[in-house]
PDB file of C-alpha atoms in Angstrom:
ATOM      1  CA  MET A   1     -38.384 -15.945-197.091  1.00  0.00           C
ATOM      2  CA  PRO A   2     -35.029 -15.150-195.148  1.00  0.00           C
ATOM      3  CA  SER A   3     -33.397 -12.219-197.898  1.00  0.00           C
ATOM      4  CA  ILE A   4     -31.045  -9.780-198.147  1.00  0.00           C
ATOM      5  CA  ALA A   5     -31.683  -6.084-199.813  1.00  0.00           C
ATOM      6  CA  VAL A   6     -28.833  -4.203-200.726  1.00  0.00           C
ATOM      7  CA  LEU A   7     -29.628  -0.211-201.360  1.00  0.00           C
ATOM      8  CA  ASN A   8     -28.943   0.775-204.404  1.00  0.00           C
ATOM      9  CA  LYS A   9     -29.488   2.808-207.594  1.00  0.00           C
ATOM     10  CA  LEU A  10     -32.316   0.539-208.643  1.00  0.00           C
ATOM     11  CA  GLY A  11     -34.352   1.161-205.109  1.00  0.00           C
ATOM     12  CA  ASP A  12     -32.743  -2.156-204.310  1.00  0.00           C
ATOM     13  CA  VAL A  13     -31.750  -5.676-205.385  1.00  0.00           C
ATOM     14  CA  LYS A  14     -33.104  -8.968-203.456  1.00  0.00           C
ATOM     15  CA  LEU A  15     -31.172 -12.105-202.917  1.00  0.00           C
ATOM     16  CA  THR A  16     -32.960 -15.284-201.629  1.00  0.00           C
ATOM     17  CA  TRP A  17     -32.300 -18.127-200.514  1.00  0.00           C
ATOM     18  CA  ASP A  18     -33.705 -21.822-199.276  1.00  0.00           C
ATOM     19  CA  PRO A  19     -32.681 -21.877-195.680  1.00  0.00           C
ATOM     20  CA  THR A  20     -32.453 -25.297-196.064  1.00  0.00           C
ATOM     21  CA  LYS A  21     -30.631 -26.282-199.137  1.00  0.00           C
ATOM     22  CA  GLU A  22     -27.551 -25.621-198.280  1.00  0.00           C
ATOM     23  CA  GLU A  23     -26.066 -24.317-201.438  1.00  0.00           C
ATOM     24  CA  GLU A  24     -28.443 -21.346-201.946  1.00  0.00           C
ATOM     25  CA  VAL A  25     -27.550 -20.407-197.875  1.00  0.00           C
ATOM     26  CA  LYS A  26     -23.833 -21.098-198.990  1.00  0.00           C
ATOM     27  CA  HIS A  27     -24.110 -19.039-201.958  1.00  0.00           C
ATOM     28  CA  ALA A  28     -26.294 -16.078-199.454  1.00  0.00           C
ATOM     29  CA  ARG A  29     -23.502 -15.868-196.785  1.00  0.00           C
ATOM     30  CA  ALA A  30     -20.781 -15.448-199.244  1.00  0.00           C
ATOM     31  CA  HIS A  31     -22.109 -12.755-200.774  1.00  0.00           C
ATOM     32  CA  PHE A  32     -23.276 -11.797-197.503  1.00  0.00           C
ATOM     33  CA  GLU A  33     -19.687 -11.742-196.891  1.00  0.00           C
ATOM     34  CA  LYS A  34     -18.621  -9.585-199.856  1.00  0.00           C
ATOM     35  CA  LEU A  35     -20.859  -6.823-198.887  1.00  0.00           C
ATOM     36  CA  GLN A  36     -19.227  -7.164-196.326  1.00  0.00           C
ATOM     37  CA  GLN A  37     -15.643  -6.279-197.866  1.00  0.00           C
ATOM     38  CA  ALA A  38     -17.448  -2.967-199.350  1.00  0.00           C
ATOM     39  CA  ALA A  39     -17.985  -1.467-196.189  1.00  0.00           C
ATOM     40  CA  HIS A  40     -22.857  -2.415-196.211  1.00  0.00           C
ATOM     41  CA  ILE A  41     -23.961  -2.103-192.651  1.00  0.00           C
ATOM     42  CA  PHE A  42     -25.947  -5.906-193.050  1.00  0.00           C
ATOM     43  CA  PHE A  43     -29.577  -4.824-189.767  1.00  0.00           C
ATOM     44  CA  ARG A  44     -32.281  -7.520-188.883  1.00  0.00           C
ATOM     45  CA  ILE A  45     -36.082  -6.326-189.315  1.00  0.00           C
ATOM     46  CA  ASP A  46     -39.019  -8.229-187.685  1.00  0.00           C
ATOM     47  CA  ALA A  47     -41.130  -9.990-189.413  1.00  0.00           C
ATOM     48  CA  GLU A  48     -43.721  -7.462-189.332  1.00  0.00           C
ATOM     49  CA  GLY A  49     -41.698  -4.338-189.560  1.00  0.00           C
ATOM     50  CA  GLN A  50     -41.771  -2.688-186.248  1.00  0.00           C
ATOM     51  CA  LYS A  51     -44.274  -3.314-184.133  1.00  0.00           C
ATOM     52  CA  SER A  52     -45.115  -0.275-181.412  1.00  0.00           C
ATOM     53  CA  ASP A  53     -45.940   2.680-181.855  1.00  0.00           C
ATOM     54  CA  LYS A  54     -45.543   4.170-179.260  1.00  0.00           C
ATOM     55  CA  LEU A  55     -41.722   6.386-179.424  1.00  0.00           C
ATOM     56  CA  GLU A  56     -41.207   7.580-176.288  1.00  0.00           C
ATOM     57  CA  ILE A  57     -40.028   4.611-175.485  1.00  0.00           C
ATOM     58  CA  PHE A  58     -37.211   1.559-177.326  1.00  0.00           C
ATOM     59  CA  ASP A  59     -39.094  -1.466-178.896  1.00  0.00           C
ATOM     60  CA  PRO A  60     -37.306  -3.443-178.847  1.00  0.00           C
ATOM     61  CA  SER A  61     -38.938  -5.015-182.941  1.00  0.00           C
ATOM     62  CA  ILE A  62     -37.377  -2.403-184.126  1.00  0.00           C
ATOM     63  CA  ALA A  63     -33.920  -3.181-186.534  1.00  0.00           C
ATOM     64  CA  THR A  64     -30.969  -4.688-185.519  1.00  0.00           C
ATOM     65  CA  LEU A  65     -27.614  -3.932-186.038  1.00  0.00           C
ATOM     66  CA  ILE A  66     -25.974  -7.901-187.462  1.00  0.00           C
ATOM     67  CA  CYS A  67     -21.937  -8.800-187.983  1.00  0.00           C
ATOM     68  CA  GLU A  68     -22.606 -12.483-188.706  1.00  0.00           C
ATOM     69  CA  PHE A  69     -24.592 -13.549-191.889  1.00  0.00           C
ATOM     70  CA  ASP A  70     -27.801 -15.366-190.121  1.00  0.00           C
ATOM     71  CA  PRO A  71     -29.482 -17.756-192.906  1.00  0.00           C
ATOM     72  CA  SER A  72     -33.116 -17.186-190.847  1.00  0.00           C
ATOM     73  CA  ALA A  73     -33.524 -13.194-190.894  1.00  0.00           C
ATOM     74  CA  GLU A  74     -34.404 -10.997-193.353  1.00  0.00           C
ATOM     75  CA  ILE A  75     -31.134  -8.720-193.630  1.00  0.00           C
ATOM     76  CA  VAL A  76     -30.969  -5.100-195.675  1.00  0.00           C
ATOM     77  CA  ALA A  77     -27.336  -4.051-196.378  1.00  0.00           C
ATOM     78  CA  LYS A  78     -27.023  -0.170-196.528  1.00  0.00           C
ATOM     79  CA  PRO A  79     -23.513   1.696-197.889  1.00  0.00           C
ATOM     80  CA  VAL A  80     -22.046   3.964-195.235  1.00  0.00           C
ATOM     81  CA  PRO A  81     -24.016   6.553-195.101  1.00  0.00           C
ATOM     82  CA  SER A  82     -21.822  10.598-196.610  1.00  0.00           C
ATOM     83  CA  GLY A  83     -22.248  13.721-194.671  1.00  0.00           C
ATOM     84  CA  GLY A  84     -24.460  16.062-196.871  1.00  0.00           C
TER      85      GLY A  84
ATOM     86  CA  MET B   1     -29.256  27.148-219.286  1.00  0.00           C
ATOM     87  CA  THR B   2     -31.293  29.385-220.719  1.00  0.00           C
ATOM     88  CA  GLU B   3     -34.199  28.712-222.942  1.00  0.00           C
ATOM     89  CA  GLU B   4     -32.304  30.020-225.299  1.00  0.00           C
ATOM     90  CA  GLY B   5     -29.698  27.765-224.940  1.00  0.00           C
ATOM     91  CA  PHE B   6     -26.816  30.572-223.098  1.00  0.00           C
ATOM     92  CA  ILE B   7     -25.481  29.421-220.568  1.00  0.00           C
ATOM     93  CA  GLY B   8     -23.717  32.105-217.569  1.00  0.00           C
ATOM     94  CA  ALA B   9     -20.861  32.941-216.594  1.00  0.00           C
ATOM     95  CA  THR B  10     -19.353  35.522-213.801  1.00  0.00           C
ATOM     96  CA  GLY B  11     -15.577  36.990-214.412  1.00  0.00           C
ATOM     97  CA  GLY B  12     -13.733  38.684-215.661  1.00  0.00           C
ATOM     98  CA  SER B  13     -13.925  42.475-214.900  1.00  0.00           C
ATOM     99  CA  ALA B  14     -14.551  45.351-218.921  1.00  0.00           C
ATOM    100  CA  GLY B  15     -11.377  46.096-220.897  1.00  0.00           C
ATOM    101  CA  THR B  16      -9.553  42.267-219.869  1.00  0.00           C
ATOM    102  CA  THR B  17      -9.875  39.028-221.279  1.00  0.00           C
ATOM    103  CA  GLY B  18     -11.634  36.045-219.526  1.00  0.00           C
ATOM    104  CA  THR B  19     -11.917  32.578-219.755  1.00  0.00           C
ATOM    105  CA  PHE B  20     -15.133  30.585-219.390  1.00  0.00           C
ATOM    106  CA  THR B  21     -15.013  27.080-219.111  1.00  0.00           C
ATOM    107  CA  ILE B  22     -17.750  24.806-220.750  1.00  0.00           C
ATOM    108  CA  THR B  23     -18.961  21.501-218.533  1.00  0.00           C
ATOM    109  CA  ASN B  24     -21.361  18.755-218.649  1.00  0.00           C
ATOM    110  CA  CYS B  25     -23.063  21.346-220.705  1.00  0.00           C
ATOM    111  CA  THR B  26     -25.997  19.664-224.146  1.00  0.00           C
ATOM    112  CA  PHE B  27     -26.494  22.046-226.575  1.00  0.00           C
ATOM    113  CA  LEU B  28     -30.029  21.700-227.782  1.00  0.00           C
ATOM    114  CA  THR B  29     -30.802  23.884-229.998  1.00  0.00           C
ATOM    115  CA  GLY B  30     -29.382  25.163-233.107  1.00  0.00           C
ATOM    116  CA  ASN B  31     -28.526  28.845-232.279  1.00  0.00           C
ATOM    117  CA  VAL B  32     -24.916  28.811-230.512  1.00  0.00           C
ATOM    118  CA  GLY B  33     -22.792  31.158-228.788  1.00  0.00           C
ATOM    119  CA  ILE B  34     -21.290  33.266-226.161  1.00  0.00           C
ATOM    120  CA  TYR B  35     -23.344  36.811-224.836  1.00  0.00           C
ATOM    121  CA  LEU B  36     -20.427  38.586-222.531  1.00  0.00           C
ATOM    122  CA  THR B  37     -22.803  41.023-220.299  1.00  0.00           C
ATOM    123  CA  ASN B  38     -21.720  43.825-217.730  1.00  0.00           C
ATOM    124  CA  GLY B  39     -23.866  42.731-215.566  1.00  0.00           C
ATOM    125  CA  ALA B  40     -25.784  46.320-216.368  1.00  0.00           C
ATOM    126  CA  SER B  41     -28.096  44.510-218.792  1.00  0.00           C
ATOM    127  CA  THR B  42     -26.792  45.744-222.664  1.00  0.00           C
ATOM    128  CA  ASN B  43     -25.213  43.014-223.893  1.00  0.00           C
ATOM    129  CA  SER B  44     -22.344  42.902-226.084  1.00  0.00           C
ATOM    130  CA  PRO B  45     -22.274  41.745-229.812  1.00  0.00           C
ATOM    131  CA  TRP B  46     -21.892  38.316-230.559  1.00  0.00           C
ATOM    132  CA  ILE B  47     -18.214  37.408-229.260  1.00  0.00           C
ATOM    133  CA  THR B  48     -16.176  34.109-231.470  1.00  0.00           C
ATOM    134  CA  THR B  49     -14.372  31.480-229.742  1.00  0.00           C
ATOM    135  CA  GLY B  50     -12.372  30.912-232.013  1.00  0.00           C
ATOM    136  CA  TYR B  51     -14.287  27.602-232.162  1.00  0.00           C
ATOM    137  CA  GLU B  52     -16.570  25.042-234.336  1.00  0.00           C
ATOM    138  CA  ILE B  53     -19.941  24.509-232.199  1.00  0.00           C
ATOM    139  CA  THR B  54     -21.860  21.827-234.806  1.00  0.00           C
ATOM    140  CA  PRO B  55     -25.171  22.165-233.446  1.00  0.00           C
ATOM    141  CA  PRO B  56     -27.318  18.711-233.083  1.00  0.00           C
ATOM    142  CA  THR B  57     -29.510  16.586-236.162  1.00  0.00           C
ATOM    143  CA  PRO B  58     -32.859  16.166-234.467  1.00  0.00           C
ATOM    144  CA  GLU B  59     -31.901  12.149-234.126  1.00  0.00           C
ATOM    145  CA  GLU B  60     -29.551  13.627-231.760  1.00  0.00           C
ATOM    146  CA  LEU B  61     -32.299  15.498-230.597  1.00  0.00           C
ATOM    147  CA  GLU B  62     -34.305  12.625-230.380  1.00  0.00           C
ATOM    148  CA  ALA B  63     -31.717  10.030-228.498  1.00  0.00           C
ATOM    149  CA  TYR B  64     -30.913  12.427-225.682  1.00  0.00           C
ATOM    150  CA  ARG B  65     -34.945  13.381-225.690  1.00  0.00           C
ATOM    151  CA  LEU B  66     -35.514   8.855-224.863  1.00  0.00           C
ATOM    152  CA  GLN B  67     -32.193   8.724-222.583  1.00  0.00           C
ATOM    153  CA  ARG B  68     -33.829  11.285-220.776  1.00  0.00           C
ATOM    154  CA  LEU B  69     -37.815   9.715-220.762  1.00  0.00           C
ATOM    155  CA  LYS B  70     -35.504   6.218-220.047  1.00  0.00           C
ATOM    156  CA  GLU B  71     -33.746   7.753-217.098  1.00  0.00           C
ATOM    157  CA  THR B  72     -37.292  10.016-215.838  1.00  0.00           C
ATOM    158  CA  TRP B  73     -38.797   6.671-215.304  1.00  0.00           C
ATOM    159  CA  ASP B  74     -35.791   4.189-214.023  1.00  0.00           C
ATOM    160  CA  SER B  75     -35.764   7.113-211.594  1.00  0.00           C
ATOM    161  CA  LYS B  76     -39.153   6.863-210.418  1.00  0.00           C
ATOM    162  CA  ARG B  77     -39.195   2.498-210.610  1.00  0.00           C
ATOM    163  CA  ALA B  78     -36.741   3.187-207.899  1.00  0.00           C
ATOM    164  CA  GLU B  79     -38.357   5.553-205.800  1.00  0.00           C
ATOM    165  CA  VAL B  80     -41.041   3.254-205.802  1.00  0.00           C
ATOM    166  CA  ARG B  81     -39.157   0.022-204.499  1.00  0.00           C
ATOM    167  CA  ALA B  82     -37.709   1.923-202.380  1.00  0.00           C
ATOM    168  CA  ARG B  83     -40.521   2.066-200.712  1.00  0.00           C
ATOM    169  CA  ARG B  84     -41.954  -0.548-200.370  1.00  0.00           C
ATOM    170  CA  LEU B  85     -38.468  -1.748-198.380  1.00  0.00           C
ATOM    171  CA  PHE B  86     -39.203   1.461-196.394  1.00  0.00           C
ATOM    172  CA  LYS B  87     -42.635   0.213-195.981  1.00  0.00           C
ATOM    173  CA  ARG B  88     -41.799  -3.425-195.031  1.00  0.00           C
ATOM    174  CA  VAL B  89     -38.709  -1.513-192.672  1.00  0.00           C
ATOM    175  CA  ILE B  90     -41.439   0.802-190.367  1.00  0.00           C
ATOM    176  CA  GLY B  91     -43.911  -1.742-190.847  1.00  0.00           C
ATOM    177  CA  GLU B  92     -48.101  -0.859-191.211  1.00  0.00           C
ATOM    178  CA  ILE B  93     -48.828   1.063-188.591  1.00  0.00           C
ATOM    179  CA  LEU B  94     -45.853   3.985-188.633  1.00  0.00           C
ATOM    180  CA  TYR B  95     -46.177   3.919-192.401  1.00  0.00           C
ATOM    181  CA  GLN B  96     -49.659   4.722-192.388  1.00  0.00           C
ATOM    182  CA  ARG B  97     -49.223   7.218-189.337  1.00  0.00           C
ATOM    183  CA  TYR B  98     -46.381   8.614-191.476  1.00  0.00           C
ATOM    184  CA  LYS B  99     -48.408   9.399-194.216  1.00  0.00           C
ATOM    185  CA  GLN B 100     -50.316  11.102-192.722  1.00  0.00           C
ATOM    186  CA  ARG B 101     -48.068  13.415-191.359  1.00  0.00           C
ATOM    187  CA  GLY B 102     -45.756  13.519-194.136  1.00  0.00           C
ATOM    188  CA  PHE B 103     -43.132  12.705-191.677  1.00  0.00           C
ATOM    189  CA  HIS B 104     -41.305   9.495-190.028  1.00  0.00           C
ATOM    190  CA  GLU B 105     -41.172   9.917-186.425  1.00  0.00           C
ATOM    191  CA  VAL B 106     -37.826   7.493-184.821  1.00  0.00           C
ATOM    192  CA  CYS B 107     -36.562   7.476-181.224  1.00  0.00           C
ATOM    193  CA  GLY B 108     -32.910   6.506-180.750  1.00  0.00           C
ATOM    194  CA  ARG B 109     -31.155   3.865-178.403  1.00  0.00           C
ATOM    195  CA  SER B 110     -30.107   8.097-176.255  1.00  0.00           C
ATOM    196  CA  GLY B 111     -33.734   8.697-176.261  1.00  0.00           C
ATOM    197  CA  THR B 112     -33.754  11.433-179.026  1.00  0.00           C
ATOM    198  CA  ARG B 113     -36.894  11.621-181.214  1.00  0.00           C
ATOM    199  CA  TYR B 114     -35.993  12.029-184.819  1.00  0.00           C
ATOM    200  CA  ARG B 115     -38.110  13.009-187.583  1.00  0.00           C
ATOM    201  CA  LEU B 116     -37.034  11.892-191.190  1.00  0.00           C
ATOM    202  CA  ARG B 117     -38.511  13.357-194.629  1.00  0.00           C
ATOM    203  CA  PRO B 118     -37.552  12.843-197.637  1.00  0.00           C
ATOM    204  CA  GLY B 119     -35.404  14.852-199.006  1.00  0.00           C
ATOM    205  CA  ARG B 120     -34.883  16.663-196.771  1.00  0.00           C
ATOM    206  CA  LYS B 121     -31.927  17.023-193.347  1.00  0.00           C
ATOM    207  CA  VAL B 122     -32.968  14.966-190.111  1.00  0.00           C
ATOM    208  CA  GLU B 123     -34.849  16.927-187.636  1.00  0.00           C
ATOM    209  CA  VAL B 124     -34.046  16.754-184.190  1.00  0.00           C
ATOM    210  CA  MET B 125     -36.357  17.666-181.771  1.00  0.00           C
ATOM    211  CA  GLU B 126     -35.920  19.119-178.690  1.00  0.00           C
ATOM    212  CA  GLU B 127     -35.309  16.861-175.380  1.00  0.00           C
ATOM    213  CA  ASN B 128     -36.899  19.255-172.658  1.00  0.00           C
ATOM    214  CA  GLU B 129     -40.250  18.344-173.661  1.00  0.00           C
ATOM    215  CA  ARG B 130     -41.770  14.792-174.281  1.00  0.00           C
ATOM    216  CA  ASP B 131     -43.987  15.220-176.853  1.00  0.00           C
ATOM    217  CA  SER B 132     -42.206  18.957-178.178  1.00  0.00           C
ATOM    218  CA  GLU B 133     -42.374  20.708-181.661  1.00  0.00           C
ATOM    219  CA  ILE B 134     -39.554  22.227-181.992  1.00  0.00           C
ATOM    220  CA  VAL B 135     -36.558  21.806-184.281  1.00  0.00           C
ATOM    221  CA  ALA B 136     -33.192  21.313-181.722  1.00  0.00           C
ATOM    222  CA  PHE B 137     -30.634  21.284-184.953  1.00  0.00           C
ATOM    223  CA  GLU B 138     -30.773  19.197-188.012  1.00  0.00           C
ATOM    224  CA  TYR B 139     -28.561  16.975-189.443  1.00  0.00           C
ATOM    225  CA  CYS B 140     -27.724  16.272-192.389  1.00  0.00           C
ATOM    226  CA  ALA B 141     -26.282  12.888-193.795  1.00  0.00           C
ATOM    227  CA  ASN B 142     -27.598  10.927-197.414  1.00  0.00           C
ATOM    228  CA  LEU B 143     -26.772   8.147-199.631  1.00  0.00           C
ATOM    229  CA  PRO B 144     -26.091  10.263-202.597  1.00  0.00           C
ATOM    230  CA  GLY B 145     -27.448   8.692-206.399  1.00  0.00           C
ATOM    231  CA  LEU B 146     -29.459   6.242-204.537  1.00  0.00           C
ATOM    232  CA  PRO B 147     -33.643   6.988-203.616  1.00  0.00           C
ATOM    233  CA  LEU B 148     -34.759   9.144-200.995  1.00  0.00           C
ATOM    234  CA  TYR B 149     -36.585   6.867-199.663  1.00  0.00           C
ATOM    235  CA  ASP B 150     -32.853   4.394-199.473  1.00  0.00           C
ATOM    236  CA  THR B 151     -32.375   7.082-197.197  1.00  0.00           C
ATOM    237  CA  MET B 152     -35.373   6.978-195.674  1.00  0.00           C
ATOM    238  CA  ILE B 153     -34.317   3.991-194.715  1.00  0.00           C
ATOM    239  CA  SER B 154     -30.460   4.482-194.053  1.00  0.00           C
ATOM    240  CA  GLN B 155     -30.833   7.284-191.206  1.00  0.00           C
ATOM    241  CA  HIS B 156     -34.359   4.783-189.130  1.00  0.00           C
ATOM    242  CA  LEU B 157     -31.926   1.669-189.203  1.00  0.00           C
ATOM    243  CA  MET B 158     -29.067   3.684-188.544  1.00  0.00           C
ATOM    244  CA  LEU B 159     -30.811   6.332-185.924  1.00  0.00           C
ATOM    245  CA  SER B 160     -33.349   3.530-184.367  1.00  0.00           C
ATOM    246  CA  ALA B 161     -30.854   0.782-184.872  1.00  0.00           C
ATOM    247  CA  SER B 162     -28.442   0.767-181.373  1.00  0.00           C
ATOM    248  CA  ARG B 163     -26.177   2.602-179.726  1.00  0.00           C
ATOM    249  CA  LYS B 164     -23.021   2.362-181.530  1.00  0.00           C
ATOM    250  CA  THR B 165     -24.629   3.271-185.505  1.00  0.00           C
ATOM    251  CA  GLU B 166     -26.812   6.248-183.941  1.00  0.00           C
ATOM    252  CA  GLU B 167     -23.028   7.458-182.724  1.00  0.00           C
ATOM    253  CA  GLN B 168     -21.542   6.593-186.457  1.00  0.00           C
ATOM    254  CA  PHE B 169     -24.517   8.479-187.946  1.00  0.00           C
ATOM    255  CA  LYS B 170     -24.238  11.622-186.019  1.00  0.00           C
ATOM    256  CA  SER B 171     -20.453  11.860-186.491  1.00  0.00           C
ATOM    257  CA  ILE B 172     -20.606  11.681-189.770  1.00  0.00           C
ATOM    258  CA  ALA B 173     -23.906  13.482-190.384  1.00  0.00           C
ATOM    259  CA  ASN B 174     -22.726  17.311-190.632  1.00  0.00           C
ATOM    260  CA  LYS B 175     -24.728  19.843-188.479  1.00  0.00           C
ATOM    261  CA  PHE B 176     -26.858  22.567-189.032  1.00  0.00           C
ATOM    262  CA  GLU B 177     -28.995  25.453-187.489  1.00  0.00           C
ATOM    263  CA  PRO B 178     -32.744  24.378-187.855  1.00  0.00           C
ATOM    264  CA  TRP B 179     -33.865  26.163-191.043  1.00  0.00           C
ATOM    265  CA  ARG B 180     -37.109  27.446-189.594  1.00  0.00           C
ATOM    266  CA  SER B 181     -35.779  28.305-186.641  1.00  0.00           C
ATOM    267  CA  THR B 182     -37.443  32.046-186.475  1.00  0.00           C
ATOM    268  CA  LEU B 183     -40.391  29.693-186.479  1.00  0.00           C
ATOM    269  CA  ASN B 184     -39.580  28.145-182.761  1.00  0.00           C
ATOM    270  CA  ILE B 185     -41.237  30.243-180.602  1.00  0.00           C
ATOM    271  CA  ASN B 186     -42.053  30.474-177.379  1.00  0.00           C
ATOM    272  CA  ILE B 187     -45.964  30.568-177.635  1.00  0.00           C
ATOM    273  CA  ALA B 188     -47.078  31.751-174.147  1.00  0.00           C
ATOM    274  CA  THR B 189     -43.862  34.676-174.670  1.00  0.00           C
ATOM    275  CA  ALA B 190     -44.486  35.653-177.661  1.00  0.00           C
ATOM    276  CA  ALA B 191     -48.180  36.380-177.217  1.00  0.00           C
ATOM    277  CA  PRO B 192     -47.659  40.219-176.119  1.00  0.00           C
ATOM    278  CA  PHE B 193     -45.839  40.853-180.112  1.00  0.00           C
ATOM    279  CA  LEU B 194     -47.536  38.749-181.933  1.00  0.00           C
ATOM    280  CA  CYS B 195     -51.025  40.318-180.926  1.00  0.00           C
ATOM    281  CA  GLY B 196     -49.297  43.192-181.434  1.00  0.00           C
ATOM    282  CA  ALA B 197     -49.259  45.203-177.478  1.00  0.00           C
ATOM    283  CA  ALA B 198     -47.504  47.627-176.404  1.00  0.00           C
ATOM    284  CA  VAL B 199     -43.475  46.658-175.402  1.00  0.00           C
ATOM    285  CA  ALA B 200     -42.837  48.232-171.918  1.00  0.00           C
TER     286      ALA B 200
END
């Protein structure tokens, strides 16, 4: 199920929607754009997470950085980290 | 704070008047005062500051205790949620490997290997050997105030998703020498010393 999981103090807050329903997709897109304005970074994650355990090669099933809203994707939104 | 409720403060010298600023403190004991020490474990008598400090009532203490308990539980629940999402992001295979080894290893787009541990700096592994166990240096960048596994998710995504995010992470993070640098020794060259052999 497509969703946007936003990392926060509660762990994460997840917004899900039905991609066949226009109203819900519109609401999700608005939420995505609101997070974009709050300087969040978005990654689309694969349906099964990372598939390969071979770490010496780049695994294309790893999360992908996205800048546009994808109504069918599972997205993780995170704020920009700060140096520690 | 010590068990007696005293707050340590430093500064000033003998014969001078010192100023101590106390911020973000909660007095949990009935006895409140300010002790001045000369650093040689001899304490001066109680000093009155001119301020009235009222000890908390039992009701206030109980409310404080419940508040702290709630904060602890909220924090634990958040960490459990974050760990579930971490498992979702990296997948079952790598999560089991993480549980066995105690660290999560990520291969960046640049080919650099990074090791992530909750609450610890990101370890950058030496590049000269494929399976090197030597930490070249460490990066520190986190999400303050968020669960530790959220920070790990953030580090994993930024380091592995694209070259751009990897470089962005490196530009944000502070770079440190590995804290275990004394253990980063080449066994072959160090063996004579380790075995106590005479050095010519």
